Amino acid sequence: MMIALMALYLALLFTLVWVGAIRLNTFWKASPLIVLLLLNIGLFIPMGWGAPQGTALVYRNAVSIVPDVAGEVVDVPVRPNAPLKQGDILFKIDPTPYDAQVKAIEAQLKLSSTRLTQMTSLYERDAGRGFDVEQRQSEVDQLKAQLQNAQWNFDKTVVRAPADGYVTNVALRKGARVGNLSAAPVMAFIDTSATHVAVEIDQIAARYVAPGQAVEIAFKFAPGRIATGKVESVLQAVSTGQTQVSGQAATPKGIATVPFVVNVGLDDNELAARLPAGATGTAAVFTDHVKVSHIIRRVLLRQIAILNYVVPF
């Protein structure tokens, strides 16, 4: 853009000299250098914080699928990378032992409820003790709680999708035995119900970035197109600024200036749903400062969007 503006000025200067509108004296000979300095000092350098630019990345939450109950897998109807709705079945665990537990507790509860009714009837006719009634009532309450827990275990033999998304790298097969240990997930579920875009902005350019400001992004996945959005938040910490509890004294280390991360929400929900996790691009945040530079940044971003058709990196 700097080259284009300077070429435009030189063409204008040549035309004015050629038609005799101005005389090519020392001032006009030095004017290209003066214009170059003015453009840098007054426009291009302030554009760094007035409309900062950075790398954008699309990311999605991944959920490690761990069943709540252990057992043998009897069915895996899900297919890798196939779209799923919240509540769709991922796989089923053999429900036989959990069904038997439910039926056993139901039988005990039925007997205890009958005894409670009998004890209550005797107590009301002054032929029984109140303690016996309270004891039977306690047994009934305990069995109801056990039945609720057993029914919950039975229901959890069918593992369902926690949200809209898809399962990737499905290696689980019928006959495998799964456990309910968090250290041994059986599937990786990619949540597509929300699309998150992170933009890295250099610290020197992030001073005026704030939630609500307009953002434009040129994704390599969608060449020639500019996606719009808004700044949702600016992360207030990065890993290099994090301290952890330790029994050791502070260990000096090299301090690196890393970019800050800005979370962006896209305006086009359809595009957001189509963007794969890991899609990258170039983003620009338009702050409330040096607004004259916004035009230059928009032009530069559209040049990048067009170059995405042919530039592989």
mmCIF file of C-alpha atoms in Angstrom:
data_model
loop_
_atom_site.group_PDB
_atom_site.id
_atom_site.type_symbol
_atom_site.label_atom_id
_atom_site.label_comp_id
_atom_site.label_asym_id
_atom_site.label_seq_id
_atom_site.Cartn_x
_atom_site.Cartn_y
_atom_site.Cartn_z
ATOM 1 C CA MET A 1 0.000 0.000 0.000
ATOM 2 C CA MET A 2 2.888 2.361 0.779
ATOM 3 C CA ILE A 3 4.338 1.698 -2.678
ATOM 4 C CA ALA A 4 0.974 2.300 -4.329
ATOM 5 C CA LEU A 5 0.479 5.637 -2.566
ATOM 6 C CA MET A 6 3.985 6.798 -3.404
ATOM 7 C CA ALA A 7 3.546 5.757 -7.043
ATOM 8 C CA LEU A 8 0.278 7.698 -7.147
ATOM 9 C CA TYR A 9 1.967 10.787 -5.707
ATOM 10 C CA LEU A 10 4.884 10.560 -8.129
ATOM 11 C CA ALA A 11 2.500 10.205 -11.063
ATOM 12 C CA LEU A 12 0.543 13.242 -9.859
ATOM 13 C CA LEU A 13 3.763 15.230 -9.355
ATOM 14 C CA PHE A 14 5.031 14.325 -12.832
ATOM 15 C CA THR A 15 1.708 15.339 -14.387
ATOM 16 C CA LEU A 16 1.696 18.723 -12.626
ATOM 17 C CA VAL A 17 5.261 19.415 -13.703
ATOM 18 C CA TRP A 18 4.567 18.288 -17.262
ATOM 19 C CA VAL A 19 1.530 20.562 -17.661
ATOM 20 C CA GLY A 20 3.474 23.440 -16.095
ATOM 21 C CA ALA A 21 1.295 23.792 -13.009
ATOM 22 C CA ILE A 22 4.387 23.754 -10.781
ATOM 23 C CA ARG A 23 8.103 24.344 -11.275
ATOM 24 C CA LEU A 24 10.443 21.485 -10.372
ATOM 25 C CA ASN A 25 12.498 23.322 -7.764
ATOM 26 C CA THR A 26 14.349 21.946 -4.748
ATOM 27 C CA PHE A 27 11.184 21.666 -2.617
ATOM 28 C CA TRP A 28 9.276 19.598 -5.167
ATOM 29 C CA LYS A 29 12.332 17.439 -5.769
ATOM 30 C CA ALA A 30 12.461 16.668 -2.047
ATOM 31 C CA SER A 31 8.680 16.336 -1.691
ATOM 32 C CA PRO A 32 8.561 12.527 -2.294
ATOM 33 C CA LEU A 33 10.794 12.027 0.747
ATOM 34 C CA ILE A 34 8.629 14.425 2.772
ATOM 35 C CA VAL A 35 5.439 12.600 1.715
ATOM 36 C CA LEU A 36 7.065 9.266 2.582
ATOM 37 C CA LEU A 37 7.908 10.486 6.083
ATOM 38 C CA LEU A 38 4.439 11.971 6.584
ATOM 39 C CA LEU A 39 2.745 8.741 5.485
ATOM 40 C CA ASN A 40 4.851 6.673 7.863
ATOM 41 C CA ILE A 41 4.586 8.985 10.865
ATOM 42 C CA GLY A 42 0.993 10.074 10.361
ATOM 43 C CA LEU A 43 -0.645 6.946 8.962
ATOM 44 C CA PHE A 44 1.200 3.652 8.675
ATOM 45 C CA ILE A 45 2.934 3.588 12.068
ATOM 46 C CA PRO A 46 -0.226 4.654 14.002
ATOM 47 C CA MET A 47 -2.203 2.069 11.982
ATOM 48 C CA GLY A 48 -0.407 -0.570 14.057
ATOM 49 C CA TRP A 49 -2.499 0.306 17.122
ATOM 50 C CA GLY A 50 -5.408 2.067 15.391
ATOM 51 C CA ALA A 51 -6.253 -1.033 13.314
ATOM 52 C CA PRO A 52 -3.975 -3.830 14.572
ATOM 53 C CA GLN A 53 -3.594 -6.982 12.499
ATOM 54 C CA GLY A 54 -2.884 -10.534 13.618
ATOM 55 C CA THR A 55 -3.258 -14.229 12.885
ATOM 56 C CA ALA A 56 -6.715 -15.749 13.418
ATOM 57 C CA LEU A 57 -7.433 -19.349 14.407
ATOM 58 C CA VAL A 58 -10.756 -21.222 14.557
ATOM 59 C CA TYR A 59 -10.970 -23.617 17.493
ATOM 60 C CA ARG A 60 -13.691 -25.776 19.000
ATOM 61 C CA ASN A 61 -14.128 -27.480 22.344
ATOM 62 C CA ALA A 62 -13.268 -31.173 22.439
ATOM 63 C CA VAL A 63 -15.030 -33.411 24.965
ATOM 64 C CA SER A 64 -13.390 -36.637 26.139
ATOM 65 C CA ILE A 65 -16.177 -39.225 26.229
ATOM 66 C CA VAL A 66 -15.928 -41.382 29.353
ATOM 67 C CA PRO A 67 -18.949 -43.569 30.239
ATOM 68 C CA ASP A 68 -20.448 -43.207 33.711
ATOM 69 C CA VAL A 69 -20.707 -47.002 34.074
ATOM 70 C CA ALA A 70 -18.410 -49.872 33.149
ATOM 71 C CA GLY A 71 -19.278 -52.854 31.010
ATOM 72 C CA GLU A 72 -19.111 -54.535 27.630
ATOM 73 C CA VAL A 73 -19.945 -52.506 24.535
ATOM 74 C CA VAL A 74 -22.836 -54.074 22.600
ATOM 75 C CA ASP A 75 -23.386 -51.485 19.865
ATOM 76 C CA VAL A 76 -21.500 -48.556 18.284
ATOM 77 C CA PRO A 77 -23.905 -46.916 15.794
ATOM 78 C CA VAL A 78 -21.924 -43.696 15.434
ATOM 79 C CA ARG A 79 -19.747 -43.069 12.378
ATOM 80 C CA PRO A 80 -16.515 -41.023 12.329
ATOM 81 C CA ASN A 81 -16.967 -37.331 11.463
ATOM 82 C CA ALA A 82 -20.712 -37.740 10.837
ATOM 83 C CA PRO A 83 -22.819 -34.782 12.077
ATOM 84 C CA LEU A 84 -24.656 -35.515 15.326
ATOM 85 C CA LYS A 85 -27.360 -33.747 17.296
ATOM 86 C CA GLN A 86 -27.385 -33.430 21.053
ATOM 87 C CA GLY A 87 -28.770 -36.664 22.515
ATOM 88 C CA ASP A 88 -27.875 -38.929 19.569
ATOM 89 C CA ILE A 89 -26.536 -42.343 20.604
ATOM 90 C CA LEU A 90 -22.763 -42.779 20.538
ATOM 91 C CA PHE A 91 -22.572 -46.347 21.856
ATOM 92 C CA LYS A 92 -24.357 -48.788 24.161
ATOM 93 C CA ILE A 93 -23.086 -50.812 27.100
ATOM 94 C CA ASP A 94 -24.585 -54.202 28.042
ATOM 95 C CA PRO A 95 -27.468 -53.224 30.384
ATOM 96 C CA THR A 96 -28.097 -56.738 31.801
ATOM 97 C CA PRO A 97 -26.383 -56.352 35.216
ATOM 98 C CA TYR A 98 -27.825 -52.864 35.730
ATOM 99 C CA ASP A 99 -31.324 -53.995 34.729
ATOM 100 C CA ALA A 100 -31.063 -56.887 37.184
ATOM 101 C CA GLN A 101 -30.054 -54.484 39.948
ATOM 102 C CA VAL A 102 -33.073 -52.282 39.223
ATOM 103 C CA LYS A 103 -35.441 -55.254 39.341
ATOM 104 C CA ALA A 104 -33.927 -56.549 42.590
ATOM 105 C CA ILE A 105 -34.325 -53.205 44.324
ATOM 106 C CA GLU A 106 -37.867 -52.826 42.964
ATOM 107 C CA ALA A 107 -38.772 -56.215 44.522
ATOM 108 C CA GLN A 108 -37.296 -55.200 47.877
ATOM 109 C CA LEU A 109 -39.084 -51.869 47.704
ATOM 110 C CA LYS A 110 -42.390 -53.566 46.983
ATOM 111 C CA LEU A 111 -41.995 -55.841 50.018
ATOM 112 C CA SER A 112 -40.886 -52.970 52.284
ATOM 113 C CA SER A 113 -43.804 -50.816 51.128
ATOM 114 C CA THR A 114 -46.232 -53.639 51.968
ATOM 115 C CA ARG A 115 -44.718 -54.030 55.420
ATOM 116 C CA LEU A 116 -44.869 -50.290 55.961
ATOM 117 C CA THR A 117 -48.571 -50.312 55.087
ATOM 118 C CA GLN A 118 -49.187 -53.187 57.525
ATOM 119 C CA MET A 119 -47.227 -51.548 60.348
ATOM 120 C CA THR A 120 -49.027 -48.259 59.776
ATOM 121 C CA SER A 121 -52.397 -50.013 59.910
ATOM 122 C CA LEU A 122 -51.508 -51.768 63.180
ATOM 123 C CA TYR A 123 -50.233 -48.532 64.679
ATOM 124 C CA GLU A 124 -53.432 -46.699 63.773
ATOM 125 C CA ARG A 125 -55.433 -49.428 65.603
ATOM 126 C CA ASP A 126 -53.122 -49.126 68.627
ATOM 127 C CA ALA A 127 -51.852 -52.636 67.965
ATOM 128 C CA GLY A 128 -48.330 -51.676 66.900
ATOM 129 C CA ARG A 129 -45.420 -49.444 67.831
ATOM 130 C CA GLY A 130 -44.536 -46.120 66.272
ATOM 131 C CA PHE A 131 -40.880 -47.186 66.211
ATOM 132 C CA ASP A 132 -41.701 -50.052 63.835
ATOM 133 C CA VAL A 133 -43.488 -47.651 61.511
ATOM 134 C CA GLU A 134 -40.504 -45.279 61.485
ATOM 135 C CA GLN A 135 -38.107 -48.164 60.880
ATOM 136 C CA ARG A 136 -40.108 -49.425 57.881
ATOM 137 C CA GLN A 137 -40.421 -45.899 56.544
ATOM 138 C CA SER A 138 -36.643 -45.525 56.746
ATOM 139 C CA GLU A 139 -36.193 -48.788 54.819
ATOM 140 C CA VAL A 140 -38.581 -47.620 52.117
ATOM 141 C CA ASP A 141 -36.778 -44.259 51.784
ATOM 142 C CA GLN A 142 -33.379 -45.964 51.517
ATOM 143 C CA LEU A 143 -34.629 -48.397 48.878
ATOM 144 C CA LYS A 144 -36.147 -45.535 46.856
ATOM 145 C CA ALA A 145 -32.777 -43.791 46.874
ATOM 146 C CA GLN A 146 -31.045 -47.024 45.836
ATOM 147 C CA LEU A 147 -33.590 -47.531 43.078
ATOM 148 C CA GLN A 148 -33.012 -44.007 41.797
ATOM 149 C CA ASN A 149 -29.262 -44.633 41.688
ATOM 150 C CA ALA A 150 -29.715 -48.035 40.018
ATOM 151 C CA GLN A 151 -32.061 -46.536 37.429
ATOM 152 C CA TRP A 152 -29.521 -43.784 36.741
ATOM 153 C CA ASN A 153 -26.811 -46.419 36.166
ATOM 154 C CA PHE A 154 -29.165 -48.317 33.845
ATOM 155 C CA ASP A 155 -29.916 -45.181 31.819
ATOM 156 C CA LYS A 156 -26.197 -44.425 31.517
ATOM 157 C CA THR A 157 -25.595 -47.674 29.623
ATOM 158 C CA VAL A 158 -26.654 -45.643 26.580
ATOM 159 C CA VAL A 159 -23.996 -42.980 25.991
ATOM 160 C CA ARG A 160 -25.314 -39.961 24.076
ATOM 161 C CA ALA A 161 -23.811 -36.918 22.370
ATOM 162 C CA PRO A 162 -23.413 -34.050 24.881
ATOM 163 C CA ALA A 163 -24.041 -31.381 22.212
ATOM 164 C CA ASP A 164 -24.198 -30.862 18.454
ATOM 165 C CA GLY A 165 -20.995 -32.036 16.835
ATOM 166 C CA TYR A 166 -19.209 -35.148 15.632
ATOM 167 C CA VAL A 167 -16.937 -37.908 16.861
ATOM 168 C CA THR A 168 -13.526 -38.206 15.289
ATOM 169 C CA ASN A 169 -11.203 -41.237 15.174
ATOM 170 C CA VAL A 170 -13.765 -43.852 16.290
ATOM 171 C CA ALA A 171 -11.746 -46.903 17.348
ATOM 172 C CA LEU A 172 -14.339 -48.347 19.755
ATOM 173 C CA ARG A 173 -15.885 -51.628 18.612
ATOM 174 C CA LYS A 174 -18.558 -54.040 19.786
ATOM 175 C CA GLY A 175 -17.202 -56.438 22.407
ATOM 176 C CA ALA A 176 -14.728 -53.994 23.926
ATOM 177 C CA ARG A 177 -14.935 -53.414 27.665
ATOM 178 C CA VAL A 178 -15.004 -49.821 28.838
ATOM 179 C CA GLY A 179 -14.569 -48.312 32.286
ATOM 180 C CA ASN A 180 -15.654 -45.158 34.034
ATOM 181 C CA LEU A 181 -12.159 -43.850 34.729
ATOM 182 C CA SER A 182 -11.513 -40.299 33.529
ATOM 183 C CA ALA A 183 -7.977 -41.277 32.567
ATOM 184 C CA ALA A 184 -9.292 -43.680 29.910
ATOM 185 C CA PRO A 185 -11.619 -41.842 27.479
ATOM 186 C CA VAL A 186 -13.028 -43.967 24.650
ATOM 187 C CA MET A 187 -13.937 -41.229 22.163
ATOM 188 C CA ALA A 188 -13.129 -37.622 21.288
ATOM 189 C CA PHE A 189 -16.255 -35.542 20.654
ATOM 190 C CA ILE A 190 -15.892 -32.229 18.809
ATOM 191 C CA ASP A 191 -18.521 -29.702 19.886
ATOM 192 C CA THR A 192 -19.755 -27.676 16.905
ATOM 193 C CA SER A 193 -22.571 -25.877 18.721
ATOM 194 C CA ALA A 194 -20.317 -22.828 19.046
ATOM 195 C CA THR A 195 -17.455 -21.563 16.883
ATOM 196 C CA HIS A 196 -14.614 -19.729 18.605
ATOM 197 C CA VAL A 197 -12.092 -17.523 16.823
ATOM 198 C CA ALA A 198 -8.889 -16.421 18.518
ATOM 199 C CA VAL A 199 -6.769 -13.579 17.128
ATOM 200 C CA GLU A 200 -3.180 -12.974 18.213
ATOM 201 C CA ILE A 201 -2.348 -9.280 18.544
ATOM 202 C CA ASP A 202 1.165 -8.054 19.342
ATOM 203 C CA GLN A 203 1.386 -6.447 22.762
ATOM 204 C CA ILE A 204 2.552 -3.124 21.341
ATOM 205 C CA ALA A 205 -0.592 -2.975 19.174
ATOM 206 C CA ALA A 206 -3.146 -4.294 21.692
ATOM 207 C CA ARG A 207 -3.407 -1.248 23.948
ATOM 208 C CA TYR A 208 -6.677 0.050 22.495
ATOM 209 C CA VAL A 209 -8.406 -3.265 21.720
ATOM 210 C CA ALA A 210 -11.672 -3.604 23.656
ATOM 211 C CA PRO A 211 -14.862 -5.721 23.550
ATOM 212 C CA GLY A 212 -17.456 -4.631 21.005
ATOM 213 C CA GLN A 213 -15.010 -3.356 18.378
ATOM 214 C CA ALA A 214 -15.453 -4.420 14.750
ATOM 215 C CA VAL A 215 -13.260 -7.165 13.304
ATOM 216 C CA GLU A 216 -12.659 -8.346 9.749
ATOM 217 C CA ILE A 217 -11.021 -11.685 8.926
ATOM 218 C CA ALA A 218 -9.691 -13.143 5.675
ATOM 219 C CA PHE A 219 -9.765 -16.925 6.150
ATOM 220 C CA LYS A 220 -7.629 -19.109 3.907
ATOM 221 C CA PHE A 221 -10.526 -21.591 3.916
ATOM 222 C CA ALA A 222 -12.702 -18.937 2.219
ATOM 223 C CA PRO A 223 -10.411 -17.068 -0.225
ATOM 224 C CA GLY A 224 -11.648 -13.774 -1.606
ATOM 225 C CA ARG A 225 -14.155 -13.372 1.215
ATOM 226 C CA ILE A 226 -14.068 -11.091 4.250
ATOM 227 C CA ALA A 227 -15.789 -12.332 7.411
ATOM 228 C CA THR A 228 -16.988 -9.736 9.903
ATOM 229 C CA GLY A 229 -17.378 -10.008 13.648
ATOM 230 C CA LYS A 230 -17.003 -8.320 17.012
ATOM 231 C CA VAL A 231 -14.425 -8.524 19.779
ATOM 232 C CA GLU A 232 -15.963 -10.561 22.603
ATOM 233 C CA SER A 233 -13.116 -10.442 25.097
ATOM 234 C CA VAL A 234 -9.413 -9.853 25.494
ATOM 235 C CA LEU A 235 -7.648 -12.527 27.524
ATOM 236 C CA GLN A 236 -6.033 -10.877 30.509
ATOM 237 C CA ALA A 237 -3.290 -13.473 30.997
ATOM 238 C CA VAL A 238 -0.878 -15.625 29.019
ATOM 239 C CA SER A 239 1.112 -18.620 30.199
ATOM 240 C CA THR A 240 4.379 -16.684 30.509
ATOM 241 C CA GLY A 241 2.739 -14.426 33.111
ATOM 242 C CA GLN A 242 1.374 -17.291 35.191
ATOM 243 C CA THR A 243 2.896 -18.292 38.503
ATOM 244 C CA GLN A 244 2.246 -21.592 40.260
ATOM 245 C CA VAL A 245 2.518 -22.655 43.877
ATOM 246 C CA SER A 246 5.898 -24.236 44.468
ATOM 247 C CA GLY A 247 8.313 -24.953 47.272
ATOM 248 C CA GLN A 248 11.213 -23.599 45.247
ATOM 249 C CA ALA A 249 12.624 -20.138 44.995
ATOM 250 C CA ALA A 250 11.965 -18.105 41.856
ATOM 251 C CA THR A 251 13.866 -19.469 38.875
ATOM 252 C CA PRO A 252 15.054 -16.750 36.486
ATOM 253 C CA LYS A 253 14.248 -17.390 32.855
ATOM 254 C CA GLY A 254 14.324 -15.545 29.600
ATOM 255 C CA ILE A 255 11.308 -13.272 29.234
ATOM 256 C CA ALA A 256 9.675 -13.425 25.832
ATOM 257 C CA THR A 257 7.152 -10.900 24.534
ATOM 258 C CA VAL A 258 4.282 -13.047 23.326
ATOM 259 C CA PRO A 259 1.079 -11.824 21.645
ATOM 260 C CA PHE A 260 -2.170 -11.322 23.524
ATOM 261 C CA VAL A 261 -5.225 -13.335 22.502
ATOM 262 C CA VAL A 262 -8.509 -11.716 21.471
ATOM 263 C CA ASN A 263 -11.707 -13.772 21.291
ATOM 264 C CA VAL A 264 -13.928 -12.865 18.325
ATOM 265 C CA GLY A 265 -17.531 -13.759 17.554
ATOM 266 C CA LEU A 266 -18.479 -13.980 13.862
ATOM 267 C CA ASP A 267 -21.594 -12.277 12.504
ATOM 268 C CA ASP A 268 -22.303 -14.955 9.876
ATOM 269 C CA ASN A 269 -23.500 -18.044 11.767
ATOM 270 C CA GLU A 270 -23.634 -20.121 8.576
ATOM 271 C CA LEU A 271 -19.985 -19.419 7.787
ATOM 272 C CA ALA A 272 -19.045 -20.049 11.412
ATOM 273 C CA ALA A 273 -20.668 -23.489 11.273
ATOM 274 C CA ARG A 274 -18.792 -24.380 8.056
ATOM 275 C CA LEU A 275 -15.353 -23.334 9.251
ATOM 276 C CA PRO A 276 -13.353 -26.403 10.326
ATOM 277 C CA ALA A 277 -11.449 -26.377 13.578
ATOM 278 C CA GLY A 278 -7.901 -25.262 12.846
ATOM 279 C CA ALA A 279 -8.832 -22.887 10.013
ATOM 280 C CA THR A 280 -6.491 -19.901 9.965
ATOM 281 C CA GLY A 281 -6.499 -16.450 8.482
ATOM 282 C CA THR A 282 -5.536 -12.821 8.934
ATOM 283 C CA ALA A 283 -7.668 -10.549 11.100
ATOM 284 C CA ALA A 284 -7.809 -6.818 11.728
ATOM 285 C CA VAL A 285 -9.386 -5.110 14.741
ATOM 286 C CA PHE A 286 -10.724 -1.603 14.184
ATOM 287 C CA THR A 287 -10.285 0.400 17.383
ATOM 288 C CA ASP A 288 -11.561 3.863 18.240
ATOM 289 C CA HIS A 289 -8.175 5.460 17.477
ATOM 290 C CA VAL A 290 -6.562 6.644 14.217
ATOM 291 C CA LYS A 291 -9.760 5.913 12.285
ATOM 292 C CA VAL A 292 -8.275 7.315 9.082
ATOM 293 C CA SER A 293 -6.012 4.248 9.016
ATOM 294 C CA HIS A 294 -9.018 1.915 8.936
ATOM 295 C CA ILE A 295 -9.427 2.481 5.205
ATOM 296 C CA ILE A 296 -5.847 1.448 4.512
ATOM 297 C CA ARG A 297 -6.181 -1.648 6.706
ATOM 298 C CA ARG A 298 -9.414 -2.695 4.958
ATOM 299 C CA VAL A 299 -7.727 -2.403 1.560
ATOM 300 C CA LEU A 300 -4.713 -4.415 2.740
ATOM 301 C CA LEU A 301 -6.957 -7.109 4.198
ATOM 302 C CA ARG A 302 -8.863 -7.461 0.938
ATOM 303 C CA GLN A 303 -5.586 -7.847 -0.914
ATOM 304 C CA ILE A 304 -4.742 -10.712 1.440
ATOM 305 C CA ALA A 305 -8.173 -12.270 0.841
ATOM 306 C CA ILE A 306 -7.568 -12.259 -2.922
ATOM 307 C CA LEU A 307 -4.048 -13.628 -2.540
ATOM 308 C CA ASN A 308 -5.504 -16.551 -0.561
ATOM 309 C CA TYR A 309 -6.604 -17.973 -3.921
ATOM 310 C CA VAL A 310 -2.989 -18.556 -4.930
ATOM 311 C CA VAL A 311 -0.740 -18.242 -1.854
ATOM 312 C CA PRO A 312 -0.508 -21.611 -0.052
ATOM 313 C CA PHE A 313 0.976 -20.232 3.200
#
